[in-house]
Amino acid sequence: MKNAINRQIVLAARPVGEIGQDVLRLVERPVPKLAEGEALVRNQILSIDPTNRIWMNEEDSYLPAVQIGEIMRGITAGQVVESRSDLLKPGDLVTGLGGYADYWVGQGQLMTKLPGGVSLEASLSVFGHIGLTAYFGLLEVGKAASGETVVVSAGAGATGSLVGQIAKIKGCRVVATVGTEEKRRWVVEQLGFDQAIVHRANPDLRRSLELACPSGIDVFFDNVGGEVLDAALSNLALYGRVVLCGAISQYNNPGEWGPKNYGELVVKRGRMEGFIVMDYHARAAEAFAALSLWLKEGRLQYRAEVIEGLENAPLALQKLFRGENRGKLLVRISS
Ligand SMILES: NC(=O)c1ccc[n+]([C@@H]2O[C@H](COP(=O)([O-])OP(=O)(O)OC[C@H]3O[C@@H](n4cnc5c(N)ncnc54)[C@H](OP(=O)(O)O)[C@@H]3O)[C@@H](O)[C@H]2O)c1
């Protein structure tokens, strides 16, 4: 790759609140030479994830903070174009933390080869971090069981839409909170959820959930936090479980996050538990076998929205925080 230019989006400033125009900057750098054990990947698709916002903060989270001037961390799928790693050869399709960039140079062992027959889009929408999060979050952390009522927030999103469908497959009654009427119709009419509530501009979400879940919420799979979490806590069933997957409504909030009414956990003998998908990577094959079967059987669907051009990645990330994505949000870097 002599003289090839690598466009990279770097963290130029730490956001305070929402991600402003000054936070991410596009720079051009040469593609570095490969060291022993490394491979060069042409990134094709970038996954835009709410957690990207967390990585921009100064404090380390479950991963170290991205430093000012560093390439913005992001999950990508792409093709190996050169290799000095015994594990990979040119042409292999891989995923991993390839970053907001045209090219990714890294050690071969940090790149995961895609199984045959899995498209790059499917790898980032189902057969990767999103599928594992939905599968293990619902079944291992939430312990959802047949006959129970499951509520999932951001239920039309990448993770939430899989959670609701897996819960249906397992025989649960499923209610989602979603941001728009279009999303409400999609999850009920296309995905078979029992009910969905539009949370935006809802004057009394607590009451809407009470009406939708007359015997209470056995499992609340929370992607959103804030007021939605408070409303769900108020409707928890006896021995209800709250799966803390994420809290996107709070990621731009520099202050302390709720919840306000955690006393409900005492009264209902409830349990609230957080998890990070990385903890389940060793068991990926188990989840992917189930997800793959359900896809083949037509019992599971996903939708992905692809935005063209690496240069549009910052705009894509902002879209996610306005709820403007329809399904898994991806950016096409190259074809
Ligand atoms: N624990 C883990 O290991 C792990 C792994 C992956 C993802 N996550 C978390 O899972 C959640 C969903 O991630 P995803 O990638 O699947 O994204 P997504 O649900 O596809 O997209 C985010 C959605 O969040 C909703 N949203 C955005 N701002 C909101 C606000 N202020 N209040 C309420 N809802 C808001 C919007 O949906 P509406 O239009 O429906 O409001 C938006 O479409 C995030 O919290 C993420 O951090 C956690």
Tab-separated table of C-alpha atoms and ligand atoms in Angstrom:
chain	number	residue	atom	x	y	z
A	1	MET	CA	0.000	0.000	0.000
A	2	LYS	CA	2.753	2.388	-0.962
A	3	ASN	CA	1.686	6.057	-0.766
A	4	ALA	CA	-1.871	5.165	0.265
A	5	ILE	CA	-3.652	7.815	2.296
A	6	ASN	CA	-5.520	6.814	5.416
A	7	ARG	CA	-8.388	9.146	6.303
A	8	GLN	CA	-8.966	8.994	10.029
A	9	ILE	CA	-11.455	10.711	12.303
A	10	VAL	CA	-9.715	11.728	15.493
A	11	LEU	CA	-11.014	12.960	18.830
A	12	ALA	CA	-10.212	16.677	18.660
A	13	ALA	CA	-11.962	17.810	21.854
A	14	ARG	CA	-13.909	16.178	24.646
A	15	PRO	CA	-17.650	16.813	24.389
A	16	VAL	CA	-19.442	18.624	27.163
A	17	GLY	CA	-23.019	17.444	26.839
A	18	GLU	CA	-23.969	16.765	23.218
A	19	ILE	CA	-21.353	15.933	20.597
A	20	GLY	CA	-20.665	19.312	18.961
A	21	GLN	CA	-18.999	20.128	15.631
A	22	ASP	CA	-15.572	20.567	17.256
A	23	VAL	CA	-15.370	17.099	18.821
A	24	LEU	CA	-14.344	14.937	15.854
A	25	ARG	CA	-11.974	15.975	13.043
A	26	LEU	CA	-10.993	14.266	9.802
A	27	VAL	CA	-7.250	14.038	9.152
A	28	GLU	CA	-5.194	12.326	6.453
A	29	ARG	CA	-2.158	10.263	7.348
A	30	PRO	CA	-0.067	7.744	5.432
A	31	VAL	CA	-0.820	4.053	5.867
A	32	PRO	CA	1.948	2.730	8.137
A	33	LYS	CA	4.212	-0.194	7.210
A	34	LEU	CA	3.272	-3.507	8.752
A	35	ALA	CA	5.315	-4.948	11.597
A	36	GLU	CA	5.668	-8.709	12.148
A	37	GLY	CA	2.329	-10.228	13.237
A	38	GLU	CA	0.256	-7.312	11.913
A	39	ALA	CA	-2.325	-7.113	9.143
A	40	LEU	CA	-3.727	-4.209	7.147
A	41	VAL	CA	-7.503	-4.091	6.808
A	42	ARG	CA	-9.525	-1.904	4.451
A	43	ASN	CA	-12.463	-0.959	6.672
A	44	GLN	CA	-15.742	-1.308	4.789
A	45	ILE	CA	-18.423	-0.718	7.417
A	46	LEU	CA	-18.261	1.162	10.697
A	47	SER	CA	-20.690	0.446	13.526
A	48	ILE	CA	-22.029	3.617	15.139
A	49	ASP	CA	-22.685	2.813	18.792
A	50	PRO	CA	-24.000	4.845	21.748
A	51	THR	CA	-20.972	3.714	23.757
A	52	ASN	CA	-18.723	5.727	21.408
A	53	ARG	CA	-19.930	8.747	23.376
A	54	ILE	CA	-18.782	7.149	26.662
A	55	TRP	CA	-15.311	6.476	25.214
A	56	MET	CA	-14.955	10.227	24.490
A	57	ASN	CA	-15.102	11.134	28.194
A	58	GLU	CA	-11.905	11.832	30.108
A	59	GLU	CA	-12.481	9.028	32.607
A	60	ASP	CA	-11.768	5.430	31.662
A	61	SER	CA	-14.856	3.213	31.516
A	62	TYR	CA	-14.805	-0.528	30.798
A	63	LEU	CA	-12.194	0.462	28.169
A	64	PRO	CA	-9.586	3.211	28.421
A	65	ALA	CA	-10.750	6.679	27.374
A	66	VAL	CA	-9.847	7.709	23.820
A	67	GLN	CA	-7.137	10.360	24.113
A	68	ILE	CA	-7.229	13.718	22.324
A	69	GLY	CA	-5.641	13.303	18.884
A	70	GLU	CA	-6.221	9.540	18.804
A	71	ILE	CA	-8.334	7.819	16.161
A	72	MET	CA	-11.903	7.558	17.398
A	73	ARG	CA	-12.426	3.984	18.531
A	74	GLY	CA	-15.155	2.090	16.682
A	75	ILE	CA	-16.109	-1.425	15.666
A	76	THR	CA	-15.615	-2.144	11.973
A	77	ALA	CA	-15.885	-4.931	9.447
A	78	GLY	CA	-13.565	-5.065	6.453
A	79	GLN	CA	-11.154	-7.002	4.294
A	80	VAL	CA	-7.510	-7.853	4.858
A	81	VAL	CA	-5.390	-6.317	2.073
A	82	GLU	CA	-1.900	-7.153	3.372
A	83	SER	CA	-0.732	-9.482	6.096
A	84	ARG	CA	2.366	-10.295	8.091
A	85	SER	CA	0.259	-12.381	10.487
A	86	ASP	CA	0.118	-16.177	10.297
A	87	LEU	CA	-3.550	-15.955	11.274
A	88	LEU	CA	-4.766	-13.929	8.296
A	89	LYS	CA	-4.328	-13.714	4.541
A	90	PRO	CA	-5.343	-11.071	2.004
A	91	GLY	CA	-9.033	-11.387	1.176
A	92	ASP	CA	-10.106	-12.528	4.658
A	93	LEU	CA	-13.121	-10.659	6.066
A	94	VAL	CA	-12.638	-9.573	9.673
A	95	THR	CA	-14.252	-7.506	12.435
A	96	GLY	CA	-12.768	-5.757	15.432
A	97	LEU	CA	-11.897	-2.341	16.796
A	98	GLY	CA	-10.778	-0.941	13.436
A	99	GLY	CA	-11.645	2.649	14.337
A	100	TYR	CA	-13.164	5.573	12.449
A	101	ALA	CA	-10.697	5.251	9.550
A	102	ASP	CA	-10.195	3.949	6.012
A	103	TYR	CA	-7.526	1.461	7.108
A	104	TRP	CA	-6.804	-0.486	10.250
A	105	VAL	CA	-3.330	-1.756	11.081
A	106	GLY	CA	-3.240	-4.162	14.012
A	107	GLN	CA	-2.071	-7.466	15.376
A	108	GLY	CA	-3.759	-10.397	13.642
A	109	GLN	CA	-4.980	-11.864	16.914
A	110	LEU	CA	-7.094	-8.737	17.560
A	111	MET	CA	-9.052	-9.332	14.346
A	112	THR	CA	-11.948	-11.810	14.302
A	113	LYS	CA	-12.455	-13.693	11.050
A	114	LEU	CA	-16.060	-13.715	9.848
A	115	PRO	CA	-17.621	-17.123	9.331
A	116	GLY	CA	-18.536	-17.935	5.725
A	117	GLY	CA	-21.924	-16.741	4.546
A	118	VAL	CA	-22.213	-13.873	7.039
A	119	SER	CA	-22.423	-10.462	5.359
A	120	LEU	CA	-20.561	-7.510	6.827
A	121	GLU	CA	-23.877	-5.840	7.673
A	122	ALA	CA	-25.174	-8.947	9.418
A	123	SER	CA	-21.938	-9.277	11.361
A	124	LEU	CA	-22.360	-5.825	12.870
A	125	SER	CA	-26.145	-6.048	13.296
A	126	VAL	CA	-26.572	-9.568	14.693
A	127	PHE	CA	-23.436	-11.741	14.679
A	128	GLY	CA	-21.296	-9.469	16.818
A	129	HIS	CA	-21.615	-7.269	19.875
A	130	ILE	CA	-25.296	-6.452	19.264
A	131	GLY	CA	-26.490	-10.052	19.059
A	132	LEU	CA	-24.449	-11.093	22.092
A	133	THR	CA	-25.754	-8.160	24.122
A	134	ALA	CA	-29.380	-8.971	23.358
A	135	TYR	CA	-29.026	-12.727	23.823
A	136	PHE	CA	-27.019	-12.873	27.046
A	137	GLY	CA	-28.518	-9.712	28.541
A	138	LEU	CA	-32.043	-11.060	28.237
A	139	LEU	CA	-31.467	-14.734	28.971
A	140	GLU	CA	-28.486	-14.777	31.369
A	141	VAL	CA	-28.815	-11.478	33.210
A	142	GLY	CA	-32.597	-11.056	32.939
A	143	LYS	CA	-33.388	-14.775	33.119
A	144	ALA	CA	-36.532	-14.163	31.070
A	145	ALA	CA	-38.841	-17.179	31.168
A	146	SER	CA	-41.914	-18.266	29.257
A	147	GLY	CA	-45.104	-16.528	30.358
A	148	GLU	CA	-43.310	-13.524	31.834
A	149	THR	CA	-43.798	-9.904	30.793
A	150	VAL	CA	-40.678	-8.330	29.280
A	151	VAL	CA	-40.416	-4.591	28.651
A	152	VAL	CA	-37.581	-3.323	26.490
A	153	SER	CA	-36.683	0.352	26.072
A	154	ALA	CA	-35.408	1.647	22.694
A	155	GLY	CA	-37.297	-1.426	21.512
A	156	ALA	CA	-36.961	-0.592	17.813
A	157	GLY	CA	-33.200	-0.072	18.060
A	158	ALA	CA	-30.448	-2.493	17.113
A	159	THR	CA	-30.273	-4.208	20.505
A	160	GLY	CA	-33.865	-3.654	21.618
A	161	SER	CA	-35.432	-5.114	18.477
A	162	LEU	CA	-33.451	-8.342	18.942
A	163	VAL	CA	-34.261	-8.470	22.665
A	164	GLY	CA	-37.995	-8.225	21.999
A	165	GLN	CA	-37.909	-10.907	19.315
A	166	ILE	CA	-35.852	-13.312	21.432
A	167	ALA	CA	-38.289	-12.759	24.294
A	168	LYS	CA	-41.192	-13.633	21.962
A	169	ILE	CA	-39.365	-16.764	20.794
A	170	LYS	CA	-38.979	-17.743	24.466
A	171	GLY	CA	-42.723	-17.356	25.057
A	172	CYS	CA	-42.778	-14.003	26.855
A	173	ARG	CA	-45.256	-11.182	26.502
A	174	VAL	CA	-43.316	-8.222	25.075
A	175	VAL	CA	-43.903	-4.500	25.435
A	176	ALA	CA	-41.480	-1.935	24.011
A	177	THR	CA	-40.953	1.758	24.485
A	178	VAL	CA	-40.069	3.472	21.203
A	179	GLY	CA	-39.522	7.020	19.985
A	180	THR	CA	-41.910	7.312	17.033
A	181	GLU	CA	-45.166	5.998	15.611
A	182	GLU	CA	-43.258	4.432	12.679
A	183	LYS	CA	-41.120	2.466	15.144
A	184	ARG	CA	-44.231	1.472	17.110
A	185	ARG	CA	-45.862	0.044	13.997
A	186	TRP	CA	-42.661	-1.754	12.938
A	187	VAL	CA	-42.166	-3.632	16.200
A	188	VAL	CA	-45.834	-4.579	16.563
A	189	GLU	CA	-46.762	-5.307	12.947
A	190	GLN	CA	-43.452	-6.676	11.624
A	191	LEU	CA	-41.719	-8.108	14.699
A	192	GLY	CA	-44.791	-9.347	16.553
A	193	PHE	CA	-44.332	-7.488	19.853
A	194	ASP	CA	-47.547	-7.451	21.866
A	195	GLN	CA	-47.539	-3.715	22.420
A	196	ALA	CA	-45.351	-0.644	22.060
A	197	ILE	CA	-45.592	2.737	23.716
A	198	VAL	CA	-44.273	5.931	22.149
A	199	HIS	CA	-42.250	7.473	24.982
A	200	ARG	CA	-41.514	10.842	23.387
A	201	ALA	CA	-44.151	13.442	24.281
A	202	ASN	CA	-45.870	10.889	26.512
A	203	PRO	CA	-47.337	12.862	29.432
A	204	ASP	CA	-47.562	9.822	31.738
A	205	LEU	CA	-45.281	6.948	30.714
A	206	ARG	CA	-45.663	5.342	34.141
A	207	ARG	CA	-49.429	5.031	33.599
A	208	SER	CA	-49.000	3.846	29.983
A	209	LEU	CA	-46.734	1.037	31.213
A	210	GLU	CA	-49.174	0.180	33.983
A	211	LEU	CA	-51.974	-0.208	31.444
A	212	ALA	CA	-49.754	-2.254	29.114
A	213	CYS	CA	-48.470	-4.525	31.894
A	214	PRO	CA	-51.403	-5.158	34.243
A	215	SER	CA	-49.529	-7.855	36.194
A	216	GLY	CA	-46.313	-5.847	36.349
A	217	ILE	CA	-42.946	-6.083	34.576
A	218	ASP	CA	-41.011	-9.285	35.222
A	219	VAL	CA	-37.976	-8.249	33.177
A	220	PHE	CA	-37.133	-4.690	32.202
A	221	PHE	CA	-34.308	-4.627	29.641
A	222	ASP	CA	-33.115	-1.043	29.814
A	223	ASN	CA	-31.238	0.675	27.012
A	224	VAL	CA	-32.289	4.195	27.922
A	225	GLY	CA	-32.191	5.037	31.659
A	226	GLY	CA	-33.603	8.304	33.034
A	227	GLU	CA	-37.363	8.808	33.064
A	228	VAL	CA	-38.059	5.563	31.203
A	229	LEU	CA	-36.193	3.585	33.865
A	230	ASP	CA	-38.086	5.379	36.628
A	231	ALA	CA	-41.417	4.635	34.959
A	232	ALA	CA	-40.513	0.953	34.572
A	233	LEU	CA	-39.299	0.646	38.182
A	234	SER	CA	-42.704	1.886	39.340
A	235	ASN	CA	-44.315	-1.024	37.512
A	236	LEU	CA	-41.964	-3.823	38.521
A	237	ALA	CA	-43.612	-7.143	39.378
A	238	LEU	CA	-42.707	-9.067	42.526
A	239	TYR	CA	-39.175	-10.485	42.044
A	240	GLY	CA	-38.787	-8.375	38.880
A	241	ARG	CA	-35.363	-8.054	37.236
A	242	VAL	CA	-33.933	-4.896	35.684
A	243	VAL	CA	-31.205	-5.536	33.118
A	244	LEU	CA	-28.990	-2.472	32.897
A	245	CYS	CA	-27.739	-2.676	29.329
A	246	GLY	CA	-27.293	1.045	28.762
A	247	ALA	CA	-28.612	4.512	29.514
A	248	ILE	CA	-28.407	6.479	26.281
A	249	SER	CA	-30.640	9.261	27.628
A	250	GLN	CA	-27.895	10.015	30.177
A	251	TYR	CA	-24.683	9.723	28.131
A	252	ASN	CA	-24.703	13.452	27.311
A	253	ASN	CA	-25.496	14.339	30.916
A	254	PRO	CA	-22.329	15.516	32.689
A	255	GLY	CA	-24.039	15.290	36.094
A	256	GLU	CA	-24.986	12.272	38.163
A	257	TRP	CA	-27.559	9.832	36.789
A	258	GLY	CA	-30.701	8.559	38.594
A	259	PRO	CA	-32.691	6.426	39.212
A	260	LYS	CA	-35.055	8.317	41.446
A	261	ASN	CA	-37.250	5.538	42.762
A	262	TYR	CA	-34.979	2.585	43.409
A	263	GLY	CA	-36.954	1.987	46.623
A	264	GLU	CA	-39.303	-0.029	44.400
A	265	LEU	CA	-36.617	-2.712	44.349
A	266	VAL	CA	-37.002	-3.185	48.103
A	267	VAL	CA	-40.761	-3.375	48.032
A	268	LYS	CA	-40.815	-5.739	45.046
A	269	ARG	CA	-37.779	-7.796	46.169
A	270	GLY	CA	-36.371	-6.799	42.786
A	271	ARG	CA	-32.898	-7.072	41.328
A	272	MET	CA	-31.006	-4.673	39.102
A	273	GLU	CA	-27.867	-5.847	37.326
A	274	GLY	CA	-25.521	-4.306	34.810
A	275	PHE	CA	-23.366	-6.191	32.318
A	276	ILE	CA	-20.888	-5.585	29.517
A	277	VAL	CA	-21.048	-7.702	26.381
A	278	MET	CA	-17.275	-8.330	26.416
A	279	ASP	CA	-17.812	-10.649	29.393
A	280	TYR	CA	-19.668	-13.065	27.107
A	281	HIS	CA	-17.289	-13.226	24.111
A	282	ALA	CA	-16.045	-16.668	25.087
A	283	ARG	CA	-19.605	-17.953	24.678
A	284	ALA	CA	-20.257	-16.248	21.330
A	285	ALA	CA	-20.687	-19.519	19.397
A	286	GLU	CA	-23.607	-20.534	21.603
A	287	ALA	CA	-25.501	-17.287	20.942
A	288	PHE	CA	-24.642	-17.163	17.232
A	289	ALA	CA	-25.904	-20.725	16.708
A	290	ALA	CA	-29.286	-19.792	18.184
A	291	LEU	CA	-29.499	-16.442	16.368
A	292	SER	CA	-28.526	-18.031	13.062
A	293	LEU	CA	-31.185	-20.732	13.409
A	294	TRP	CA	-33.903	-18.179	14.247
A	295	LEU	CA	-32.895	-16.031	11.266
A	296	LYS	CA	-33.068	-19.059	8.950
A	297	GLU	CA	-36.452	-20.023	10.361
A	298	GLY	CA	-37.727	-16.481	9.760
A	299	ARG	CA	-38.403	-15.963	13.470
A	300	LEU	CA	-35.816	-13.189	13.798
A	301	GLN	CA	-35.346	-10.090	11.641
A	302	TYR	CA	-33.089	-7.076	11.768
A	303	ARG	CA	-32.891	-3.826	9.912
A	304	ALA	CA	-29.829	-1.721	9.291
A	305	GLU	CA	-29.544	1.872	8.173
A	306	VAL	CA	-26.371	2.567	6.208
A	307	ILE	CA	-25.016	6.098	5.846
A	308	GLU	CA	-22.518	6.614	3.039
A	309	GLY	CA	-19.020	7.988	3.667
A	310	LEU	CA	-16.554	8.021	6.551
A	311	GLU	CA	-16.781	11.817	6.577
A	312	ASN	CA	-20.440	11.488	7.663
A	313	ALA	CA	-19.671	9.357	10.726
A	314	PRO	CA	-19.869	12.320	13.161
A	315	LEU	CA	-23.337	13.215	11.813
A	316	ALA	CA	-24.384	9.587	12.097
A	317	LEU	CA	-23.379	9.501	15.753
A	318	GLN	CA	-25.491	12.592	16.431
A	319	LYS	CA	-28.471	10.945	14.698
A	320	LEU	CA	-28.323	8.063	17.169
A	321	PHE	CA	-28.799	10.440	20.092
A	322	ARG	CA	-31.841	12.018	18.419
A	323	GLY	CA	-33.441	8.619	17.849
A	324	GLU	CA	-33.303	9.149	14.073
A	325	ASN	CA	-31.801	5.721	13.311
A	326	ARG	CA	-33.992	2.949	11.975
A	327	GLY	CA	-32.346	-0.189	13.300
A	328	LYS	CA	-28.600	-0.796	13.439
A	329	LEU	CA	-26.784	2.370	12.408
A	330	LEU	CA	-23.789	1.784	10.120
A	331	VAL	CA	-21.486	3.925	8.003
A	332	ARG	CA	-20.150	2.585	4.721
A	333	ILE	CA	-16.483	3.502	4.440
A	334	SER	CA	-15.729	1.582	1.251
A	335	SER	CA	-17.398	-1.081	-0.825
B	1	LIG	N1	-23.933	-3.359	28.061
B	1	LIG	C1	-23.384	-3.591	26.878
B	1	LIG	O1	-22.429	-4.350	26.743
B	1	LIG	C2	-23.966	-2.931	25.663
B	1	LIG	C3	-23.658	-3.376	24.359
B	1	LIG	C4	-24.278	-2.745	23.268
B	1	LIG	C5	-25.160	-1.690	23.491
B	1	LIG	N2	-25.398	-1.272	24.771
B	1	LIG	C6	-26.347	-0.193	25.057
B	1	LIG	O2	-27.592	-0.554	24.498
B	1	LIG	C7	-28.336	0.633	24.192
B	1	LIG	C8	-28.851	0.539	22.758
B	1	LIG	O3	-27.734	0.563	21.874
B	1	LIG	P1	-27.938	0.270	20.322
B	1	LIG	O4	-26.589	0.202	19.737
B	1	LIG	O5	-28.852	-0.870	20.155
B	1	LIG	O6	-28.612	1.611	19.805
B	1	LIG	P2	-30.073	1.803	19.177
B	1	LIG	O7	-31.068	1.341	20.165
B	1	LIG	O8	-30.108	1.234	17.818
B	1	LIG	O9	-30.141	3.379	19.043
B	1	LIG	C9	-30.268	4.190	20.157
B	1	LIG	C10	-31.758	4.519	20.426
B	1	LIG	O10	-31.858	5.062	21.723
B	1	LIG	C11	-33.014	5.875	21.790
B	1	LIG	N3	-32.668	7.155	22.414
B	1	LIG	C12	-31.715	8.030	22.048
B	1	LIG	N4	-31.713	9.088	22.865
B	1	LIG	C13	-32.705	8.882	23.765
B	1	LIG	C14	-33.213	9.616	24.863
B	1	LIG	N5	-32.697	10.794	25.226
B	1	LIG	N6	-34.240	9.086	25.568
B	1	LIG	C15	-34.781	7.907	25.220
B	1	LIG	N7	-34.342	7.170	24.178
B	1	LIG	C16	-33.320	7.647	23.472
B	1	LIG	C17	-33.501	6.084	20.357
B	1	LIG	O11	-34.619	5.240	20.141
B	1	LIG	P3	-36.132	5.817	20.211
B	1	LIG	O12	-36.369	6.567	18.949
B	1	LIG	O13	-36.943	4.584	20.303
B	1	LIG	O14	-36.217	6.686	21.421
B	1	LIG	C18	-32.334	5.581	19.524
B	1	LIG	O15	-32.762	5.093	18.280
B	1	LIG	C19	-27.405	1.796	24.466
B	1	LIG	O16	-27.679	2.300	25.749
B	1	LIG	C20	-26.026	1.156	24.444
B	1	LIG	O17	-25.090	1.872	25.180
B	1	LIG	C21	-24.823	-1.875	25.848
